CSV table of C-alpha atoms in Angstrom, one decimal:
chain,number,residue,atom,x,y,z
A,1,UNK,CA,0.0,0.0,0.0
A,2,UNK,CA,1.1,3.5,-0.6
A,3,UNK,CA,1.4,6.6,1.5
A,4,UNK,CA,0.6,9.8,-0.3
A,5,UNK,CA,4.1,11.0,-0.9
A,6,UNK,CA,2.6,13.2,-3.6
A,7,UNK,CA,0.1,14.6,-1.2
A,8,UNK,CA,2.8,15.7,1.1
A,9,UNK,CA,5.5,16.3,-1.5
A,10,UNK,CA,4.0,17.4,-4.7
A,11,UNK,CA,0.2,17.4,-4.2
A,12,UNK,CA,-0.1,14.7,-6.8
A,13,UNK,CA,-2.8,12.1,-7.1
A,14,UNK,CA,-0.3,9.3,-6.6
A,15,UNK,CA,-0.8,7.5,-3.3
A,16,UNK,CA,1.8,5.8,-1.1
A,17,UNK,CA,1.2,3.5,1.9
A,18,UNK,CA,0.8,4.3,5.6
A,19,UNK,CA,1.5,1.3,7.7
A,20,UNK,CA,-1.8,0.0,9.0
A,21,UNK,CA,-2.9,-3.4,10.3
A,22,UNK,CA,-4.5,-5.5,7.6
A,23,UNK,CA,-5.2,-9.2,7.2
A,24,UNK,CA,-2.6,-11.3,5.4
A,25,UNK,CA,-4.9,-11.7,2.5
A,26,UNK,CA,-5.2,-8.0,1.9
A,27,UNK,CA,-1.4,-7.6,2.2
A,28,UNK,CA,-0.9,-10.0,-0.6
A,29,UNK,CA,-3.3,-8.0,-2.9
A,30,UNK,CA,-1.3,-5.8,-5.3
A,31,UNK,CA,-2.0,-2.1,-4.7
A,32,UNK,CA,-4.1,-0.3,-7.3
A,33,UNK,CA,-2.2,1.4,-10.0
A,34,UNK,CA,-2.1,5.2,-9.5
A,35,UNK,CA,-3.7,7.2,-12.3
A,36,UNK,CA,-1.5,9.2,-14.7
A,37,UNK,CA,-0.8,12.7,-13.5
A,38,UNK,CA,-0.7,14.0,-17.0
A,39,UNK,CA,2.8,15.4,-16.4
A,40,UNK,CA,5.4,14.9,-19.2
A,41,UNK,CA,7.8,13.5,-16.5
A,42,UNK,CA,5.1,11.3,-14.9
A,43,UNK,CA,7.1,8.1,-15.3
A,44,UNK,CA,10.3,9.6,-13.8
A,45,UNK,CA,8.3,11.0,-10.8
A,46,UNK,CA,6.7,7.6,-10.2
A,47,UNK,CA,10.0,5.7,-10.3
A,48,UNK,CA,11.7,8.1,-7.9
A,49,UNK,CA,8.8,7.7,-5.5
A,50,UNK,CA,8.9,3.9,-5.7
A,51,UNK,CA,12.6,3.8,-5.1
A,52,UNK,CA,12.4,6.2,-2.1
A,53,UNK,CA,9.7,4.0,-0.6
A,54,UNK,CA,12.1,1.1,-0.3
A,55,UNK,CA,14.3,3.0,2.2
A,56,UNK,CA,13.1,2.5,5.8
A,57,UNK,CA,14.7,5.8,7.1
A,58,UNK,CA,13.2,7.9,4.4
A,59,UNK,CA,9.8,6.3,4.8
A,60,UNK,CA,9.9,7.0,8.6
A,61,UNK,CA,10.7,10.6,8.0
A,62,UNK,CA,8.0,10.8,5.4
A,63,UNK,CA,5.3,9.6,7.8
A,64,UNK,CA,6.2,12.2,10.3
A,65,UNK,CA,6.6,15.1,7.8
A,66,UNK,CA,3.9,17.6,6.9
A,67,UNK,CA,3.2,19.4,3.7
A,68,UNK,CA,5.2,22.5,4.7
A,69,UNK,CA,8.3,20.4,5.6
A,70,UNK,CA,8.3,18.9,2.2
A,71,UNK,CA,7.4,22.0,0.1
A,72,UNK,CA,10.1,24.1,1.8
A,73,UNK,CA,12.8,21.4,1.1
A,74,UNK,CA,13.3,20.1,4.6
A,75,UNK,CA,12.4,16.5,3.7
A,76,UNK,CA,14.8,16.7,0.7
A,77,UNK,CA,17.8,16.9,3.1
A,78,UNK,CA,16.9,13.4,4.4
A,79,UNK,CA,18.1,12.1,1.1
A,80,UNK,CA,21.7,12.2,2.4
A,81,UNK,CA,20.8,9.4,4.9
A,82,UNK,CA,19.3,6.9,2.6
A,83,UNK,CA,21.1,3.6,1.8
A,84,UNK,CA,23.7,3.4,-0.9
A,85,UNK,CA,21.8,1.1,-3.2
A,86,UNK,CA,18.8,3.5,-3.1
A,87,UNK,CA,21.1,6.4,-4.1
A,88,UNK,CA,22.7,4.3,-6.8
A,89,UNK,CA,19.2,3.5,-8.3
A,90,UNK,CA,18.2,7.2,-8.1
A,91,UNK,CA,21.4,8.2,-9.9
A,92,UNK,CA,20.5,5.7,-12.7
A,93,UNK,CA,17.0,7.1,-12.9
A,94,UNK,CA,18.3,10.6,-13.3
A,95,UNK,CA,20.8,9.6,-16.0
A,96,UNK,CA,17.9,7.9,-17.9
A,97,UNK,CA,15.7,11.0,-17.6
A,98,UNK,CA,18.5,13.3,-18.8
A,99,UNK,CA,19.1,10.9,-21.7
A,100,UNK,CA,15.4,11.0,-22.5
A,101,UNK,CA,15.3,14.8,-22.4
A,102,UNK,CA,18.3,15.0,-24.7
A,103,UNK,CA,16.5,12.8,-27.2
A,104,UNK,CA,13.5,15.1,-27.0
A,105,UNK,CA,15.6,18.1,-27.6
A,106,UNK,CA,17.4,16.5,-30.5
A,107,UNK,CA,14.1,15.5,-32.1
A,108,UNK,CA,12.7,19.0,-31.7
A,109,UNK,CA,15.8,20.6,-33.2
A,110,UNK,CA,15.8,18.2,-36.1
A,111,UNK,CA,12.2,19.0,-36.8
A,112,UNK,CA,12.7,22.7,-36.6
A,113,UNK,CA,16.0,22.9,-38.5
A,114,UNK,CA,15.6,20.1,-41.0
A,115,UNK,CA,17.8,17.6,-39.2
A,116,UNK,CA,21.1,19.1,-40.1
A,117,UNK,CA,23.9,17.0,-38.6
A,118,UNK,CA,26.3,20.0,-38.3
A,119,UNK,CA,24.0,21.9,-36.0
A,120,UNK,CA,25.6,22.3,-32.6
A,121,UNK,CA,23.1,21.8,-29.8
A,122,UNK,CA,23.6,23.4,-26.4
A,123,UNK,CA,22.2,20.6,-24.3
A,124,UNK,CA,23.0,22.3,-21.0
A,125,UNK,CA,21.3,25.5,-22.0
A,126,UNK,CA,18.2,23.6,-23.3
A,127,UNK,CA,18.0,21.3,-20.3
A,128,UNK,CA,17.6,24.4,-18.1
A,129,UNK,CA,14.1,24.8,-19.5
A,130,UNK,CA,13.1,21.6,-17.6
A,131,UNK,CA,12.5,22.5,-14.0
A,132,UNK,CA,12.1,19.0,-12.4
A,133,UNK,CA,15.8,18.3,-12.2
A,134,UNK,CA,19.2,20.0,-11.8
A,135,UNK,CA,20.7,20.3,-15.2
A,136,UNK,CA,24.2,21.3,-13.9
A,137,UNK,CA,24.6,17.8,-12.4
A,138,UNK,CA,23.5,15.3,-15.0
A,139,UNK,CA,24.9,12.1,-13.4
A,140,UNK,CA,23.8,11.9,-9.7
A,141,UNK,CA,20.5,12.4,-7.9
A,142,UNK,CA,21.0,14.9,-5.1
A,143,UNK,CA,18.8,16.6,-2.5
A,144,UNK,CA,18.4,19.5,-5.0
A,145,UNK,CA,16.9,17.2,-7.5
A,146,UNK,CA,14.3,16.0,-5.1
A,147,UNK,CA,13.5,19.5,-4.1
A,148,UNK,CA,13.1,20.6,-7.7
A,149,UNK,CA,11.0,17.6,-8.5
A,150,UNK,CA,8.6,18.5,-5.7
A,151,UNK,CA,8.4,22.1,-6.6
A,152,UNK,CA,7.9,21.5,-10.3
A,153,UNK,CA,5.1,18.9,-9.7
A,154,UNK,CA,3.4,21.1,-7.2
A,155,UNK,CA,3.3,24.1,-9.6
A,156,UNK,CA,2.4,22.0,-12.7
A,157,UNK,CA,-0.5,20.3,-11.0
A,158,UNK,CA,-1.9,23.6,-9.8
A,159,UNK,CA,-2.2,24.5,-13.5
A,160,UNK,CA,-3.2,21.1,-14.7
A,161,UNK,CA,-6.9,21.4,-14.0
A,162,UNK,CA,-7.0,24.9,-15.6
A,163,UNK,CA,-5.4,23.3,-18.7
A,164,UNK,CA,-8.1,20.6,-18.8
A,165,UNK,CA,-10.8,23.2,-18.5
A,166,UNK,CA,-9.3,25.2,-21.4
A,167,UNK,CA,-9.0,22.0,-23.5
A,168,UNK,CA,-12.7,21.2,-22.9
A,169,UNK,CA,-13.6,24.8,-23.8
A,170,UNK,CA,-11.9,24.4,-27.1
A,171,UNK,CA,-13.6,21.1,-27.6
A,172,UNK,CA,-17.0,22.8,-27.1
A,173,UNK,CA,-16.2,25.6,-29.5
A,174,UNK,CA,-15.0,23.1,-32.1
A,175,UNK,CA,-18.2,21.2,-31.8
A,176,UNK,CA,-20.3,24.3,-32.2
A,177,UNK,CA,-18.2,25.5,-35.2
A,178,UNK,CA,-18.6,22.2,-37.0
A,179,UNK,CA,-22.3,22.2,-36.3
A,180,UNK,CA,-22.7,25.7,-37.9
A,181,UNK,CA,-20.5,24.8,-40.8
A,182,UNK,CA,-22.6,21.7,-41.5
A,183,UNK,CA,-25.8,23.8,-41.4
A,184,UNK,CA,-24.3,26.2,-43.9
A,185,UNK,CA,-23.9,23.4,-46.4
A,186,UNK,CA,-27.6,22.5,-46.3
A,187,UNK,CA,-30.6,24.0,-48.1
A,188,UNK,CA,-33.2,26.0,-46.2
A,189,UNK,CA,-35.6,23.1,-45.6
A,190,UNK,CA,-32.9,20.7,-44.5
A,191,UNK,CA,-31.4,23.3,-42.2
A,192,UNK,CA,-34.7,23.9,-40.4
A,193,UNK,CA,-35.0,20.1,-39.8
A,194,UNK,CA,-31.5,19.8,-38.4
A,195,UNK,CA,-32.0,22.8,-36.1
A,196,UNK,CA,-35.3,21.3,-34.9
A,197,UNK,CA,-33.6,18.0,-34.2
A,198,UNK,CA,-30.8,19.7,-32.4
A,199,UNK,CA,-33.2,21.5,-30.1
A,200,UNK,CA,-35.1,18.3,-29.5
A,201,UNK,CA,-31.9,16.5,-28.4
A,202,UNK,CA,-31.0,19.4,-26.1
A,203,UNK,CA,-34.4,19.4,-24.5
A,204,UNK,CA,-34.2,15.6,-24.0
A,205,UNK,CA,-30.8,15.9,-22.4
A,206,UNK,CA,-32.0,18.5,-19.9
A,207,UNK,CA,-34.9,16.3,-18.8
A,208,UNK,CA,-33.1,14.5,-15.9
A,209,UNK,CA,-33.6,14.2,-12.2
A,210,UNK,CA,-32.3,16.9,-9.9
A,211,UNK,CA,-28.5,16.8,-9.4
A,212,UNK,CA,-27.4,17.3,-5.8
A,213,UNK,CA,-24.6,19.6,-4.9
A,214,UNK,CA,-21.4,17.6,-4.6
A,215,UNK,CA,-20.5,17.1,-0.9
A,216,UNK,CA,-23.9,18.2,0.4
A,217,UNK,CA,-25.9,16.1,2.8
A,218,UNK,CA,-28.4,15.1,0.1
A,219,UNK,CA,-25.6,13.9,-2.2
A,220,UNK,CA,-23.7,11.9,0.5
A,221,UNK,CA,-26.9,10.4,1.9
A,222,UNK,CA,-27.8,9.2,-1.6
A,223,UNK,CA,-24.5,7.4,-1.9
A,224,UNK,CA,-25.0,6.1,1.7
A,225,UNK,CA,-28.3,4.6,0.7
A,226,UNK,CA,-27.9,3.5,-2.9
A,227,UNK,CA,-24.2,2.5,-3.1
A,228,UNK,CA,-23.5,1.5,0.5
A,229,UNK,CA,-27.0,0.0,1.1
A,230,UNK,CA,-27.5,1.6,4.5
A,231,UNK,CA,-30.4,3.3,6.1
A,232,UNK,CA,-30.4,7.0,5.2
A,233,UNK,CA,-31.8,7.9,8.6
A,234,UNK,CA,-28.6,6.5,10.2
A,235,UNK,CA,-26.1,8.5,8.2
A,236,UNK,CA,-22.8,8.9,10.0
A,237,UNK,CA,-20.1,11.1,8.5
A,238,UNK,CA,-17.2,9.2,10.2
A,239,UNK,CA,-18.5,5.8,9.1
A,240,UNK,CA,-19.1,7.2,5.6
A,241,UNK,CA,-15.5,8.5,5.4
A,242,UNK,CA,-14.0,5.1,6.4
A,243,UNK,CA,-16.2,3.3,3.9
A,244,UNK,CA,-15.0,5.4,1.0
A,245,UNK,CA,-11.3,5.6,2.1
A,246,UNK,CA,-10.8,2.6,-0.2
A,247,UNK,CA,-7.1,2.3,0.3
A,248,UNK,CA,-7.2,2.9,4.0
A,249,UNK,CA,-4.6,5.6,4.1
A,250,UNK,CA,-6.6,8.0,6.3
A,251,UNK,CA,-7.5,10.5,3.6
A,252,UNK,CA,-9.8,10.8,0.6
A,253,UNK,CA,-7.8,11.5,-2.5
A,254,UNK,CA,-9.1,13.0,-5.7
A,255,UNK,CA,-10.0,9.6,-7.2
A,256,UNK,CA,-11.9,8.5,-4.1
A,257,UNK,CA,-13.8,11.7,-4.1
A,258,UNK,CA,-14.7,11.5,-7.8
A,259,UNK,CA,-16.1,8.0,-7.2
A,260,UNK,CA,-18.7,9.6,-4.9
A,261,UNK,CA,-20.1,11.5,-7.8
A,262,UNK,CA,-20.9,8.6,-10.0
A,263,UNK,CA,-24.6,8.5,-9.0
A,264,UNK,CA,-25.1,12.2,-9.8
A,265,UNK,CA,-23.4,11.9,-13.2
A,266,UNK,CA,-25.6,8.9,-14.1
A,267,UNK,CA,-28.6,11.1,-13.7
A,268,UNK,CA,-27.5,13.3,-16.6
A,269,UNK,CA,-25.3,11.2,-18.8
A,270,UNK,CA,-25.8,7.8,-20.5
A,271,UNK,CA,-23.4,6.6,-23.1
A,272,UNK,CA,-26.3,4.9,-24.9
A,273,UNK,CA,-28.1,8.2,-25.5
A,274,UNK,CA,-27.3,10.3,-28.6
A,275,UNK,CA,-27.9,13.5,-26.8
A,276,UNK,CA,-25.3,12.8,-24.0
A,277,UNK,CA,-21.7,13.8,-24.5
A,278,UNK,CA,-19.2,11.8,-22.5
A,279,UNK,CA,-16.6,14.5,-22.8
A,280,UNK,CA,-19.1,16.8,-20.9
A,281,UNK,CA,-19.5,14.1,-18.3
A,282,UNK,CA,-15.8,14.1,-17.5
A,283,UNK,CA,-15.8,17.9,-17.3
A,284,UNK,CA,-18.7,17.6,-14.9
A,285,UNK,CA,-16.8,15.2,-12.8
A,286,UNK,CA,-13.8,17.5,-12.7
A,287,UNK,CA,-16.0,20.5,-11.7
A,288,UNK,CA,-17.6,18.5,-8.9
A,289,UNK,CA,-14.3,17.4,-7.5
A,290,UNK,CA,-13.0,21.0,-7.6
A,291,UNK,CA,-16.1,22.2,-5.7
A,292,UNK,CA,-15.6,19.7,-2.9
A,293,UNK,CA,-11.9,20.4,-2.7
A,294,UNK,CA,-12.5,24.1,-2.5
A,295,UNK,CA,-15.1,23.8,0.3
A,296,UNK,CA,-13.7,20.8,2.3
A,297,UNK,CA,-9.9,20.7,1.7
A,298,UNK,CA,-9.0,23.6,4.0
A,299,UNK,CA,-5.2,23.3,3.8
A,300,UNK,CA,-5.4,22.9,0.0
A,301,UNK,CA,-3.2,19.8,-0.2
A,302,UNK,CA,-5.6,18.1,-2.6
A,303,UNK,CA,-6.5,15.5,0.0
A,304,UNK,CA,-9.4,15.4,2.5
A,305,UNK,CA,-8.6,14.2,6.0
A,306,UNK,CA,-11.2,12.8,8.4
A,307,UNK,CA,-11.1,16.0,10.4
A,308,UNK,CA,-11.7,18.2,7.4
A,309,UNK,CA,-14.5,15.9,6.2
A,310,UNK,CA,-16.4,16.0,9.6
A,311,UNK,CA,-15.9,19.7,9.9
A,312,UNK,CA,-17.5,20.2,6.4
A,313,UNK,CA,-20.6,18.3,7.5
A,314,UNK,CA,-21.1,20.7,10.4
A,315,UNK,CA,-21.2,23.8,8.2
A,316,UNK,CA,-24.5,25.4,7.3
A,317,UNK,CA,-24.2,25.0,3.6
A,318,UNK,CA,-23.8,21.2,4.1
A,319,UNK,CA,-27.6,21.1,4.2
A,320,UNK,CA,-28.2,23.3,1.2
A,321,UNK,CA,-31.1,22.1,-0.9
A,322,UNK,CA,-30.3,24.0,-4.2
A,323,UNK,CA,-29.5,21.8,-7.1
A,324,UNK,CA,-26.2,21.6,-9.0
A,325,UNK,CA,-26.0,23.5,-12.3
A,326,UNK,CA,-24.5,21.2,-15.0
A,327,UNK,CA,-22.1,22.1,-17.8
A,328,UNK,CA,-24.8,22.8,-20.4
A,329,UNK,CA,-26.6,25.2,-18.0
A,330,UNK,CA,-23.6,27.4,-17.8
A,331,UNK,CA,-22.1,29.2,-20.9
A,332,UNK,CA,-18.6,27.9,-21.6
A,333,UNK,CA,-17.6,30.6,-24.0
A,334,UNK,CA,-18.8,33.9,-25.6
A,335,UNK,CA,-19.6,34.6,-29.2
A,336,UNK,CA,-16.4,36.8,-29.3
A,337,UNK,CA,-14.3,33.9,-28.1
A,338,UNK,CA,-15.9,31.6,-30.7
A,339,UNK,CA,-15.1,34.1,-33.5
A,340,UNK,CA,-11.5,34.3,-32.4
A,341,UNK,CA,-11.4,30.6,-32.3
A,342,UNK,CA,-12.7,30.3,-35.8
A,343,UNK,CA,-10.2,32.9,-37.0
A,344,UNK,CA,-7.5,30.8,-35.5
A,345,UNK,CA,-8.8,27.7,-37.2
A,346,UNK,CA,-8.9,29.5,-40.6
A,347,UNK,CA,-5.3,30.6,-40.1
A,348,UNK,CA,-4.3,27.0,-39.2
A,349,UNK,CA,-6.2,25.6,-42.2
A,350,UNK,CA,-4.4,28.0,-44.6
A,351,UNK,CA,-1.0,27.1,-43.2
A,352,UNK,CA,-1.9,23.4,-43.5
A,353,UNK,CA,-3.1,23.9,-47.1
A,354,UNK,CA,0.1,25.8,-48.0
A,355,UNK,CA,2.2,23.0,-46.5
A,356,UNK,CA,0.1,20.4,-48.3
A,357,UNK,CA,0.6,22.3,-51.6
A,358,UNK,CA,4.3,22.4,-51.1
A,359,UNK,CA,4.4,18.7,-50.3
A,360,UNK,CA,2.4,18.1,-53.5
A,361,UNK,CA,4.9,20.0,-55.6
A,362,UNK,CA,7.8,18.3,-54.0
A,363,UNK,CA,6.1,15.0,-54.7
A,364,UNK,CA,5.6,15.9,-58.3
A,365,UNK,CA,9.3,16.9,-58.6
A,366,UNK,CA,10.4,13.6,-57.1
A,367,UNK,CA,8.1,11.7,-59.5
A,368,UNK,CA,9.6,13.6,-62.5
A,369,UNK,CA,13.1,13.0,-61.3
A,370,UNK,CA,12.3,9.3,-60.9
A,371,UNK,CA,11.0,9.2,-64.5
A,372,UNK,CA,14.2,10.8,-65.7
A,373,UNK,CA,16.3,8.3,-63.8
A,374,UNK,CA,14.3,5.4,-65.2
A,375,UNK,CA,14.8,6.7,-68.7
A,376,UNK,CA,18.5,7.1,-68.2
A,377,UNK,CA,18.7,3.6,-66.8
A,378,UNK,CA,16.8,2.3,-69.8
A,379,UNK,CA,19.2,4.0,-72.2
A,380,UNK,CA,22.2,2.6,-70.3
A,381,UNK,CA,20.8,-0.9,-70.6
A,382,UNK,CA,20.1,-0.5,-74.3
A,383,UNK,CA,23.7,0.8,-74.9
A,384,UNK,CA,25.2,-2.2,-73.0
A,385,UNK,CA,23.0,-4.6,-75.0
A,386,UNK,CA,24.1,-3.0,-78.3
A,387,UNK,CA,27.7,-3.3,-77.3
A,388,UNK,CA,27.3,-7.0,-76.6
A,389,UNK,CA,25.5,-7.6,-79.9
A,390,UNK,CA,28.3,-5.8,-81.8
A,391,UNK,CA,31.0,-7.8,-80.1
A,392,UNK,CA,29.2,-11.1,-81.0
A,393,UNK,CA,28.8,-10.0,-84.6
A,394,UNK,CA,32.5,-9.2,-84.9
A,395,UNK,CA,33.6,-12.6,-83.6
A,396,UNK,CA,31.2,-14.3,-86.1
A,397,UNK,CA,32.4,-12.3,-89.0
A,398,UNK,CA,36.1,-13.2,-88.4
A,399,UNK,CA,35.0,-16.9,-88.5
A,400,UNK,CA,38.1,-18.0,-86.6
A,401,UNK,CA,38.3,-19.2,-83.1
A,402,UNK,CA,40.0,-17.1,-80.5
A,403,UNK,CA,42.7,-18.3,-78.2
A,404,UNK,CA,42.4,-18.2,-74.4
A,405,UNK,CA,43.8,-14.6,-74.5
A,406,UNK,CA,41.8,-13.5,-77.4
A,407,UNK,CA,44.5,-14.0,-80.0
A,408,UNK,CA,43.6,-15.5,-83.4
A,409,UNK,CA,44.7,-19.0,-84.3
A,410,UNK,CA,45.1,-20.5,-87.9
A,411,UNK,CA,44.4,-24.1,-88.8
A,412,UNK,CA,47.4,-25.9,-90.5
A,413,UNK,CA,46.9,-27.2,-94.1
A,414,UNK,CA,49.0,-30.0,-95.6
A,415,UNK,CA,50.1,-29.9,-99.3
A,416,UNK,CA,47.9,-31.8,-101.6
A,417,UNK,CA,49.3,-35.4,-102.1
A,418,UNK,CA,52.1,-35.1,-99.5
A,419,UNK,CA,52.6,-37.7,-96.8
A,420,UNK,CA,53.2,-36.9,-93.2
A,421,UNK,CA,56.9,-36.6,-92.5
A,422,UNK,CA,58.3,-38.9,-90.0
A,423,UNK,CA,60.3,-38.1,-86.9
A,424,UNK,CA,63.9,-37.1,-87.4
A,425,UNK,CA,63.2,-35.4,-90.8
A,426,UNK,CA,64.1,-31.7,-90.6
A,427,UNK,CA,61.0,-29.5,-90.8
A,428,UNK,CA,58.6,-32.3,-89.9
A,429,UNK,CA,57.0,-30.3,-87.2
A,430,UNK,CA,56.9,-27.1,-89.2
A,431,UNK,CA,53.7,-25.9,-90.7
A,432,UNK,CA,54.1,-24.3,-94.2
A,433,UNK,CA,51.2,-22.3,-95.5
A,434,UNK,CA,51.5,-22.6,-99.3
A,435,UNK,CA,51.4,-19.2,-101.0
A,436,UNK,CA,50.6,-20.6,-104.4
A,437,UNK,CA,49.3,-24.0,-105.4
A,438,UNK,CA,51.0,-25.5,-108.5
A,439,UNK,CA,49.9,-28.4,-110.8
A,440,UNK,CA,51.1,-31.9,-109.9
A,441,UNK,CA,53.2,-32.3,-113.1
A,442,UNK,CA,55.2,-29.2,-112.3
A,443,UNK,CA,56.0,-30.4,-108.7
A,444,UNK,CA,57.1,-33.9,-109.6
A,445,UNK,CA,60.6,-33.1,-111.1
A,446,UNK,CA,61.4,-31.1,-108.1
A,447,UNK,CA,60.6,-34.1,-105.9
A,448,UNK,CA,62.7,-36.4,-108.1
A,449,UNK,CA,65.7,-34.1,-108.0
A,450,UNK,CA,65.4,-34.0,-104.2
A,451,UNK,CA,65.3,-37.8,-104.0
A,452,UNK,CA,68.3,-38.1,-106.3
A,453,UNK,CA,70.2,-35.5,-104.3
A,454,UNK,CA,69.4,-37.5,-101.2
A,455,UNK,CA,70.8,-40.7,-102.7
A,456,UNK,CA,74.1,-39.1,-103.6
A,457,UNK,CA,76.8,-40.8,-101.6
A,458,UNK,CA,78.5,-38.6,-99.1
């Protein structure tokens, strides 16, 4: 189980365990996975917390620390007393985070500057824009890193809900913009039908039971009766708190609070209904949680203690009977804001179209270049083929075989009517190519004279 290190340290929704007595069966159950904080360094933050939890000394100091001790950096100094293997693991985590940030910086620079390899990147200067670690020491995790991590997460999460509201506001303006653009594309009769259908869906959506104010007696008693199955006349705030402190850490975190609003949200939103927008339901859940935190979480640490919860049930407004105004009952934007949003969309669309046109021209140029390269390749292939054909024709025209080194060889021809000379006769192995063939009767006397000459005694 996990103690809320983020509650004390960074006001996060992560939860860490407080040692409490539990049965052996429950101890073996894996703790529920904490929700994503939405921070870009969420994984690094979680891993640091998990490692610190393994050190007994740090866990003991954490249990006795309050939010102020952690926010002002007092708890960070306890890092000097944790075990060596914990510090080693924290050093490794920091080096991995620095490496990840370097990759992000490199990718961003490549995207903005065309990926030039000769561009020199000032990593140290760029790392200074990340506030959750000390950029001057990129190899070891020190007390300063823990302090910066706490401060950054605290500040970022304070702005996180505001960013979610702004995102939802843009979502609603986009939805209205697309609706109006669609109506412009229709003829008069079809437009009237669509507008009538839209109003019908809107009216149907608003026909829902009364929504109780989050954190009021009516809202909590409804959960007590319908979810917990208990007698509404026996409502007890302390028992209610313990029932819904699902992880038993002595506080109600944001997720445990949001679970209390499920019944109220189901009155308004049903995923099966065409008229119900689930994005609006999540915005409604966020608004309900913020309302309870604002009125119950007196020390603004994003957690509700038992004392804070009981004290809120003793206030006069706890019994207020007025209903809760849902998202669609409150204007999310003005017409001026919508016009500015549409102007921004037009500018973005023009920029995208220009980029698309440039990409189209680049694509055409690449295609044309490919065609030229294909034509050159074809010409080279034809030229090689013609050279091979000419070489073959030359060899055939010569009609004589070539030697192993390409030299020409001539076939020997013996004189007509002559017999092969035997061994020991001079010139027997010599090949004579006759220049002129003479008739047989002219050649005979010469042979006879040679015979006679040979018979002359020496």
